[in-house]
């Protein structure tokens, strides 16, 4: 199947490059896009899970914070800005390394050692808690307002988009919560070992 644009009719058209029979499925590849990009550029959201979907999480330092300049300098030294947008993915490791680095600088009391176990644990707790807040707000404010049975085609697309976002957030939350639990288990093991 090939897609072309006809200037005379001002329309896109599809041309079969092989024989099709009545009832055959025809699939069109729209590119590797997020669900939001599918909605924006194609007018629909894929109904099946999209491995290329992403949730954009924006975080930033508060300029009024007393250590803003120092935190900003540390972030710039590791290639990050004081305000960043991180893409969470629907994968086994949904949280990008850059988000973890940002969170460590964000929560560190002592910016000299942002890789200490205490800071790493606080960073994972921060990420987990932020994702939990987003999930609660997402569910209450967006998904609950739409009734899928009475929705128009556009509303169904929005509902599908929001459900995809919720899946990504939930997956990332579960991942971060497991990391927090892992850190707690490791610190408890270290404490137990120190007591023996």
Tab-separated table of C-alpha atoms in Angstrom:
chain	number	residue	atom	x	y	z
A	1	UNK	CA	0.000	0.000	0.000
A	2	UNK	CA	1.363	3.371	-1.004
A	3	UNK	CA	-0.024	6.756	0.008
A	4	UNK	CA	0.140	9.768	-2.288
A	5	UNK	CA	-1.287	13.284	-2.366
A	6	UNK	CA	-3.236	14.457	-5.417
A	7	UNK	CA	-2.875	18.216	-5.962
A	8	UNK	CA	-5.835	18.382	-8.400
A	9	UNK	CA	-8.319	16.903	-5.922
A	10	UNK	CA	-6.519	18.195	-2.810
A	11	UNK	CA	-6.757	14.732	-1.227
A	12	UNK	CA	-4.568	11.894	-0.097
A	13	UNK	CA	-5.053	8.570	-1.803
A	14	UNK	CA	-3.942	4.989	-1.307
A	15	UNK	CA	-2.660	2.811	-4.120
A	16	UNK	CA	-2.447	-0.946	-3.680
A	17	UNK	CA	0.950	-2.394	-4.541
A	18	UNK	CA	-0.403	-5.945	-4.453
A	19	UNK	CA	-3.730	-7.707	-4.989
A	20	UNK	CA	-6.303	-7.390	-2.214
A	21	UNK	CA	-9.561	-9.278	-1.928
A	22	UNK	CA	-12.848	-8.207	-0.417
A	23	UNK	CA	-12.578	-8.443	3.381
A	24	UNK	CA	-8.752	-8.312	3.515
A	25	UNK	CA	-7.280	-6.139	6.240
A	26	UNK	CA	-5.321	-3.135	5.052
A	27	UNK	CA	-2.780	-1.617	7.429
A	28	UNK	CA	-1.185	1.801	7.140
A	29	UNK	CA	2.022	2.674	8.977
A	30	UNK	CA	1.745	6.170	10.442
A	31	UNK	CA	5.249	6.292	11.833
A	32	UNK	CA	6.664	5.876	15.314
A	33	UNK	CA	4.452	8.338	17.165
A	34	UNK	CA	3.081	8.929	20.618
A	35	UNK	CA	-0.671	8.707	21.094
A	36	UNK	CA	-0.756	12.499	21.413
A	37	UNK	CA	1.026	12.864	18.066
A	38	UNK	CA	-1.394	10.376	16.483
A	39	UNK	CA	-4.321	12.460	17.728
A	40	UNK	CA	-2.756	15.732	16.627
A	41	UNK	CA	-1.538	14.646	13.178
A	42	UNK	CA	-3.891	11.787	12.255
A	43	UNK	CA	-7.094	12.597	14.128
A	44	UNK	CA	-7.256	9.345	16.077
A	45	UNK	CA	-5.584	7.480	18.927
A	46	UNK	CA	-4.596	3.825	18.387
A	47	UNK	CA	-6.867	1.518	20.394
A	48	UNK	CA	-4.120	-1.034	21.041
A	49	UNK	CA	-1.134	-0.429	23.313
A	50	UNK	CA	1.422	1.827	21.653
A	51	UNK	CA	5.049	1.040	22.608
A	52	UNK	CA	6.043	4.498	21.303
A	53	UNK	CA	3.643	6.386	23.558
A	54	UNK	CA	5.148	8.699	26.184
A	55	UNK	CA	4.021	10.804	29.135
A	56	UNK	CA	5.819	14.125	29.402
A	57	UNK	CA	6.704	14.996	32.995
A	58	UNK	CA	7.851	18.572	33.524
A	59	UNK	CA	9.886	19.385	36.640
A	60	UNK	CA	11.772	22.479	37.646
A	61	UNK	CA	13.678	24.135	40.421
A	62	UNK	CA	12.000	26.979	42.270
A	63	UNK	CA	13.891	30.213	41.622
A	64	UNK	CA	13.078	31.475	45.112
A	65	UNK	CA	14.792	28.492	46.751
A	66	UNK	CA	17.920	29.639	48.604
A	67	UNK	CA	20.247	27.131	46.861
A	68	UNK	CA	18.839	27.726	43.365
A	69	UNK	CA	22.124	28.957	41.834
A	70	UNK	CA	24.126	26.046	43.254
A	71	UNK	CA	21.549	23.443	42.177
A	72	UNK	CA	21.356	25.033	38.724
A	73	UNK	CA	25.161	24.867	38.392
A	74	UNK	CA	25.181	21.182	39.388
A	75	UNK	CA	22.385	20.418	36.917
A	76	UNK	CA	24.180	22.241	34.097
A	77	UNK	CA	27.387	20.345	34.916
A	78	UNK	CA	25.551	17.064	34.290
A	79	UNK	CA	23.870	18.348	31.124
A	80	UNK	CA	20.463	19.288	32.539
A	81	UNK	CA	18.550	22.560	32.823
A	82	UNK	CA	16.758	23.917	35.908
A	83	UNK	CA	13.465	23.114	34.154
A	84	UNK	CA	13.248	19.867	32.201
A	85	UNK	CA	10.623	17.709	30.534
A	86	UNK	CA	11.188	13.985	30.939
A	87	UNK	CA	9.504	11.315	28.845
A	88	UNK	CA	8.121	8.335	30.748
A	89	UNK	CA	7.780	5.248	28.562
A	90	UNK	CA	5.489	2.188	28.690
A	91	UNK	CA	8.493	-0.119	29.054
A	92	UNK	CA	10.138	-2.300	31.707
A	93	UNK	CA	12.342	0.674	32.672
A	94	UNK	CA	9.935	3.600	32.255
A	95	UNK	CA	11.964	6.268	34.050
A	96	UNK	CA	14.841	7.906	32.163
A	97	UNK	CA	18.242	8.209	33.841
A	98	UNK	CA	18.080	11.992	33.395
A	99	UNK	CA	15.004	12.142	35.646
A	100	UNK	CA	16.840	10.248	38.382
A	101	UNK	CA	19.825	12.605	38.078
A	102	UNK	CA	17.535	15.635	38.240
A	103	UNK	CA	15.687	14.250	41.272
A	104	UNK	CA	18.961	13.614	43.123
A	105	UNK	CA	19.981	17.262	42.697
A	106	UNK	CA	16.442	18.407	43.538
A	107	UNK	CA	16.283	16.549	46.893
A	108	UNK	CA	19.933	16.674	48.017
A	109	UNK	CA	20.701	18.671	51.144
A	110	UNK	CA	24.425	18.395	50.445
A	111	UNK	CA	25.158	18.941	46.754
A	112	UNK	CA	28.715	17.643	47.135
A	113	UNK	CA	27.550	14.015	47.330
A	114	UNK	CA	24.392	13.610	45.262
A	115	UNK	CA	25.176	9.919	44.730
A	116	UNK	CA	25.011	8.898	48.394
A	117	UNK	CA	22.552	6.112	49.218
A	118	UNK	CA	20.507	8.539	51.301
A	119	UNK	CA	20.130	10.993	48.402
A	120	UNK	CA	19.377	8.226	45.893
A	121	UNK	CA	16.677	6.866	48.224
A	122	UNK	CA	15.189	10.357	48.653
A	123	UNK	CA	15.250	10.844	44.873
A	124	UNK	CA	13.312	7.619	44.270
A	125	UNK	CA	10.833	8.576	47.010
A	126	UNK	CA	10.387	11.995	45.385
A	127	UNK	CA	9.751	10.414	41.965
A	128	UNK	CA	7.336	7.851	43.448
A	129	UNK	CA	5.417	10.525	45.362
A	130	UNK	CA	5.237	12.854	42.348
A	131	UNK	CA	3.897	10.037	40.161
A	132	UNK	CA	1.363	9.108	42.838
A	133	UNK	CA	0.095	12.709	42.925
A	134	UNK	CA	-0.146	12.786	39.131
A	135	UNK	CA	-2.083	9.514	39.111
A	136	UNK	CA	-4.566	10.773	41.703
A	137	UNK	CA	-5.066	14.081	39.911
A	138	UNK	CA	-5.268	12.398	36.529
A	139	UNK	CA	-7.955	9.995	37.616
A	140	UNK	CA	-10.088	12.513	39.487
A	141	UNK	CA	-9.887	15.435	37.082
A	142	UNK	CA	-9.842	13.840	33.655
A	143	UNK	CA	-10.925	10.238	33.232
A	144	UNK	CA	-13.851	10.431	35.666
A	145	UNK	CA	-15.479	13.266	33.673
A	146	UNK	CA	-15.884	11.253	30.477
A	147	UNK	CA	-18.590	8.642	30.019
A	148	UNK	CA	-17.340	6.280	27.320
A	149	UNK	CA	-20.804	4.918	26.463
A	150	UNK	CA	-22.204	8.374	25.598
A	151	UNK	CA	-19.014	9.851	24.169
A	152	UNK	CA	-18.534	11.230	20.666
A	153	UNK	CA	-15.692	9.946	18.477
A	154	UNK	CA	-13.491	12.854	19.601
A	155	UNK	CA	-14.295	12.220	23.261
A	156	UNK	CA	-13.471	8.527	22.816
A	157	UNK	CA	-10.106	9.511	21.340
A	158	UNK	CA	-9.449	11.760	24.336
A	159	UNK	CA	-10.512	8.972	26.702
A	160	UNK	CA	-8.152	6.529	24.971
A	161	UNK	CA	-5.346	9.104	25.158
A	162	UNK	CA	-5.960	9.624	28.890
A	163	UNK	CA	-6.153	5.891	29.567
A	164	UNK	CA	-2.779	5.480	27.838
A	165	UNK	CA	-1.304	8.259	29.983
A	166	UNK	CA	-2.691	6.595	33.095
A	167	UNK	CA	-1.102	3.256	32.118
A	168	UNK	CA	2.274	4.926	31.627
A	169	UNK	CA	2.005	6.784	34.941
A	170	UNK	CA	0.939	3.642	36.782
A	171	UNK	CA	3.779	1.622	35.241
A	172	UNK	CA	6.311	4.299	36.201
A	173	UNK	CA	4.812	4.561	39.703
A	174	UNK	CA	5.091	0.783	40.223
A	175	UNK	CA	8.703	0.892	39.026
A	176	UNK	CA	9.597	3.776	41.367
A	177	UNK	CA	7.759	2.160	44.297
A	178	UNK	CA	9.740	-1.057	43.726
A	179	UNK	CA	12.982	0.965	43.714
A	180	UNK	CA	12.007	2.638	47.005
A	181	UNK	CA	11.219	-0.765	48.531
A	182	UNK	CA	14.518	-2.145	47.230
A	183	UNK	CA	16.380	0.783	48.813
A	184	UNK	CA	14.552	0.220	52.119
A	185	UNK	CA	15.335	-3.503	52.055
A	186	UNK	CA	19.000	-2.796	51.320
A	187	UNK	CA	19.268	-0.184	54.076
A	188	UNK	CA	17.538	-2.519	56.546
A	189	UNK	CA	19.960	-5.297	55.582
A	190	UNK	CA	22.867	-2.894	56.100
A	191	UNK	CA	21.503	-1.858	59.502
A	192	UNK	CA	21.000	-5.499	60.511
A	193	UNK	CA	24.524	-6.343	59.370
A	194	UNK	CA	25.934	-3.393	61.311
A	195	UNK	CA	24.178	-4.584	64.485
A	196	UNK	CA	25.677	-8.085	64.331
